[in-house]
Structures are given as structure tokens and as C-alpha cells.
Amino acid sequence: MSTQCAICLCDYTEPVSIPCGHVYCLKCISDHILSSSPDGFSASCPTCRTSFCIVLPELKSLPTQFHRYITPSIRRVLVEPEAFKQRLDALEARNGALERENRALMAAVAKEKKDLQEARKQLKVTGKKITRVCDSNRSIMPPSKRPRLDANSSSSAIATARRRLLSSANLEAFARAHSTKRSVWNPFAGAQMTSRSR
């Protein structure tokens, strides 16, 4: 659909449609009908010369069952192209931002999967239990800060890694988990009463 009226060659002001589908400004088509209608009952489209009726019958004279079929020949078109263009631009910008964010998240998920696979391989090689390494904010530490435990590492390297692990973990939770009486405490149940003597 064009954004300009074919009569005044300007942007639409109060656009209306006639039965043939052409759209004009309300003032332009009204002036055309007043100047070109010979009988006052019908007019022709300025573009395609299709004749259309400009007079509606009185609804009182028609049976009620036919009222829904009587529609005006000139109907208002509810289009605001500039507002829709601005909204479209905003939605396209938001869509682009969401796609970029989605790509970044997918890359992060792929990286985490790769790190998990490497950790599983390392577990198979060393045969040792790998604990979850968390920082003080309880979020998973990035791979660059995680201690590496290789099968060829010496006992001093393992001790250093264990010290790093203890310093970065929540010490209270570690003490509870490794105490002599751990039959009552559940780390996933939150604060609990325990039978430990303090």
C-alpha cells in the first residue's frame, strides 16, 4: 500500500477506502464525489473508474435480518505508517539484541558442556572424586581459577590444590560435611538442629 494519496499526492490525512480497494484522504475523495457525482447517488473511483454507491438505505425501511449486510461505501482505514515503522524498527532492534544474547548463551552452554566432558575424562583417568568448586558467592568458579589435579601431579601439588579448594569453599559447610557425626545433617535442607556437641 502506498503512503501517499493519488489525488493530492501527499501523505494520507484520515485515510479512507472505497469498495474497489483504493485508498484516499477523506477530504480528497469527498471533494471528488461532490464535483463528479451526476446524480448524488453514485460516484466513480478516480483511479480505476469503478462505480460505487454513496448513499446508504434507511435501516428502518429494511428488515432487521439485513442490517448487518449494510456497510458504508467509504470506510476509514486505521493505518498510521510512521507509528508502525517506528514500532517495527524498535522490534527489529530488540530482536537483534535477543539473537546476540541467545548466541552468547549458547556459546556459554557449549563451553560448560565441554568443561564437564573434560572433567569426566579427568575423573576416569585419575579415578578420584571431583568435588564441586565454588567461590565465596556460591557460584561455580571459572575453569581458569579451578585447581587442576592430574594423574602425574605430586603429593605437594595435590595438597596445594586441596588448600585452594578449602580456602575458596564455604568452610562452615565443609566442617559440617566432614565432621565425625554427620548422620543428622543434610546440606540441602538448610539450617537444621544437629545432635553434635559443639
Coordinates of C-alpha atoms in Angstrom, one line a residue:
M1 CA 0.0 0.0 0.0
S2 CA 1.3 3.4 -0.9
T3 CA 1.7 6.1 1.8
Q4 CA 0.5 8.9 -0.5
C5 CA -2.9 9.8 -1.7
A6 CA -3.3 9.6 -5.5
I7 CA -5.4 12.7 -5.6
C8 CA -3.4 15.3 -3.6
L9 CA 0.0 13.4 -3.9
C10 CA 0.6 14.0 -0.2
D11 CA 0.8 11.6 2.8
Y12 CA -2.6 10.4 3.9
T13 CA -4.7 12.5 6.2
E14 CA -7.6 10.5 7.6
P15 CA -7.2 7.7 5.0
V16 CA -10.5 6.0 3.8
S17 CA -11.1 3.1 1.4
I18 CA -13.8 2.7 -1.2
P19 CA -15.3 -0.6 -2.4
C20 CA -12.7 -1.2 -5.2
G21 CA -9.9 -1.1 -2.6
H22 CA -8.2 2.2 -3.4
V23 CA -7.3 4.5 -0.5
Y24 CA -7.6 8.3 -0.5
C25 CA -7.7 11.1 2.0
L26 CA -11.2 11.7 3.3
K27 CA -11.3 15.3 2.2
C28 CA -9.9 14.4 -1.3
I29 CA -12.4 11.7 -2.0
S30 CA -15.3 13.8 -0.6
D31 CA -14.3 16.7 -2.9
H32 CA -14.1 14.3 -5.8
I33 CA -17.5 12.9 -5.1
L34 CA -19.1 16.3 -4.8
S35 CA -17.5 17.5 -8.0
S36 CA -18.1 14.4 -10.2
S37 CA -21.3 12.7 -9.0
P38 CA -24.0 13.5 -11.5
D39 CA -27.0 12.2 -9.5
G40 CA -25.8 12.3 -5.9
F41 CA -26.3 8.5 -5.5
S42 CA -23.2 7.0 -7.1
A43 CA -19.6 8.0 -7.9
S44 CA -16.7 6.6 -9.6
C45 CA -13.2 5.8 -8.4
P46 CA -10.6 8.4 -9.5
T47 CA -8.1 5.7 -10.3
C48 CA -10.0 2.8 -11.9
R49 CA -13.3 4.4 -12.7
T50 CA -15.3 1.7 -10.9
S51 CA -18.8 3.0 -9.9
F52 CA -19.9 2.7 -6.3
C53 CA -22.9 3.8 -4.3
I54 CA -22.5 6.7 -1.9
V55 CA -26.0 6.6 -0.4
L56 CA -27.0 4.1 2.3
P57 CA -30.6 3.0 2.6
E58 CA -32.5 3.8 5.8
L59 CA -32.2 0.9 8.1
K60 CA -35.7 1.4 9.4
S61 CA -37.0 0.5 5.9
L62 CA -35.1 -2.8 5.8
P63 CA -35.9 -5.9 7.8
T64 CA -33.6 -6.4 10.8
Q65 CA -32.0 -9.6 9.3
F66 CA -30.4 -7.5 6.6
H67 CA -29.0 -4.7 8.8
R68 CA -25.6 -6.5 9.2
Y69 CA -25.1 -6.5 5.4
I70 CA -25.4 -2.8 5.0
T71 CA -22.0 -1.2 5.2
P72 CA -20.9 2.3 4.1
S73 CA -19.0 2.5 0.8
I74 CA -16.4 4.8 2.3
R75 CA -14.7 3.1 5.2
R76 CA -12.0 4.6 7.4
V77 CA -8.6 2.9 7.2
L78 CA -6.9 2.7 10.6
V79 CA -3.2 2.8 9.4
E80 CA -0.6 5.0 10.9
P81 CA 2.5 4.1 8.8
E82 CA 5.0 6.2 10.7
A83 CA 4.0 4.8 14.1
F84 CA 4.1 1.3 12.7
K85 CA 7.5 2.0 11.2
Q86 CA 8.9 3.2 14.5
R87 CA 7.4 0.2 16.3
L88 CA 8.9 -2.2 13.6
D89 CA 12.3 -0.6 14.0
A90 CA 12.2 -1.0 17.8
L91 CA 11.1 -4.6 17.5
E92 CA 13.8 -5.4 15.0
A93 CA 16.4 -3.8 17.3
R94 CA 15.1 -5.8 20.2
N95 CA 15.1 -9.0 18.1
G96 CA 18.7 -8.4 17.1
A97 CA 19.7 -7.9 20.7
L98 CA 17.9 -11.1 21.8
E99 CA 19.6 -13.0 19.0
R100 CA 23.0 -11.8 20.1
E101 CA 22.2 -12.7 23.7
N102 CA 21.0 -16.1 22.6
R103 CA 24.2 -16.8 20.7
A104 CA 26.3 -15.7 23.7
L105 CA 24.3 -18.0 26.0
M106 CA 24.5 -20.9 23.6
A107 CA 28.3 -20.4 23.4
A108 CA 28.5 -20.4 27.2
V109 CA 26.4 -23.6 27.5
A110 CA 28.6 -25.3 24.9
K111 CA 31.7 -24.2 26.8
E112 CA 30.3 -25.6 30.1
K113 CA 29.4 -28.8 28.4
K114 CA 33.0 -29.1 27.1
D115 CA 34.4 -28.4 30.6
L116 CA 32.1 -31.0 32.0
Q117 CA 33.3 -33.6 29.5
E118 CA 36.9 -32.7 30.3
A119 CA 36.1 -33.2 34.0
R120 CA 34.5 -36.6 33.3
K121 CA 37.6 -37.6 31.3
Q122 CA 39.8 -36.5 34.1
L123 CA 37.7 -38.4 36.6
K124 CA 38.1 -41.6 34.6
V125 CA 41.9 -41.1 34.3
T126 CA 42.6 -40.3 37.9
G127 CA 39.8 -42.4 39.5
K128 CA 39.4 -39.7 42.2
K129 CA 36.2 -38.0 43.2
I130 CA 35.9 -34.5 41.8
T131 CA 34.2 -32.1 44.1
R132 CA 32.3 -29.0 43.0
V133 CA 34.5 -26.0 43.3
C134 CA 32.6 -22.8 44.4
D135 CA 33.8 -19.3 45.2
S136 CA 32.6 -17.3 48.2
N137 CA 29.4 -16.2 46.3
R138 CA 28.5 -19.9 45.8
S139 CA 28.8 -19.7 42.0
I140 CA 30.8 -22.1 40.0
M141 CA 34.4 -20.9 39.6
P142 CA 35.6 -20.3 36.0
P143 CA 37.9 -23.0 34.6
S144 CA 40.9 -20.8 34.7
K145 CA 40.7 -20.5 38.5
R146 CA 39.9 -24.2 39.2
P147 CA 42.7 -26.3 40.6
R148 CA 44.0 -28.9 38.2
L149 CA 44.6 -32.5 39.5
D150 CA 46.5 -34.6 37.0
A151 CA 47.5 -38.3 37.4
N152 CA 51.1 -37.2 37.3
S153 CA 50.9 -34.5 39.9
S154 CA 53.0 -34.9 43.0
S155 CA 51.5 -35.0 46.5
S156 CA 52.6 -31.4 47.2
A157 CA 50.6 -30.3 44.1
I158 CA 47.5 -32.2 45.5
A159 CA 48.0 -30.6 48.9
T160 CA 48.2 -27.2 47.3
A161 CA 45.1 -27.8 45.3
R162 CA 43.3 -29.0 48.4
R163 CA 44.3 -25.9 50.3
R164 CA 43.0 -23.7 47.4
L165 CA 39.8 -25.7 47.4
L166 CA 39.3 -25.2 51.2
S167 CA 40.1 -21.5 51.1
S168 CA 37.6 -20.9 48.3
A169 CA 34.8 -23.1 49.6
N170 CA 32.4 -22.4 52.4
L171 CA 34.3 -23.5 55.5
E172 CA 31.3 -24.0 57.7
A173 CA 29.6 -26.3 55.2
F174 CA 32.9 -28.2 54.8
A175 CA 33.3 -28.6 58.6
R176 CA 29.7 -29.9 58.9
A177 CA 30.2 -32.3 56.0
H178 CA 33.5 -33.7 57.3
S179 CA 32.7 -33.9 61.0
T180 CA 32.7 -37.2 62.8
K181 CA 29.0 -37.2 63.4
R182 CA 27.2 -36.4 60.2
S183 CA 24.2 -38.7 60.5
V184 CA 21.7 -35.9 61.1
W185 CA 22.9 -33.0 59.0
N186 CA 21.6 -32.6 55.4
P187 CA 23.4 -29.9 53.4
F188 CA 20.3 -29.4 51.1
A189 CA 17.8 -29.0 53.9
G190 CA 19.1 -25.6 55.1
A191 CA 19.5 -24.8 58.8
Q192 CA 18.8 -27.8 61.0
M193 CA 19.2 -28.9 64.5
T194 CA 22.0 -31.4 64.8
S195 CA 22.9 -33.8 67.6
R196 CA 26.6 -32.8 67.5
S197 CA 28.2 -31.5 70.6
R198 CA 29.7 -28.1 70.0

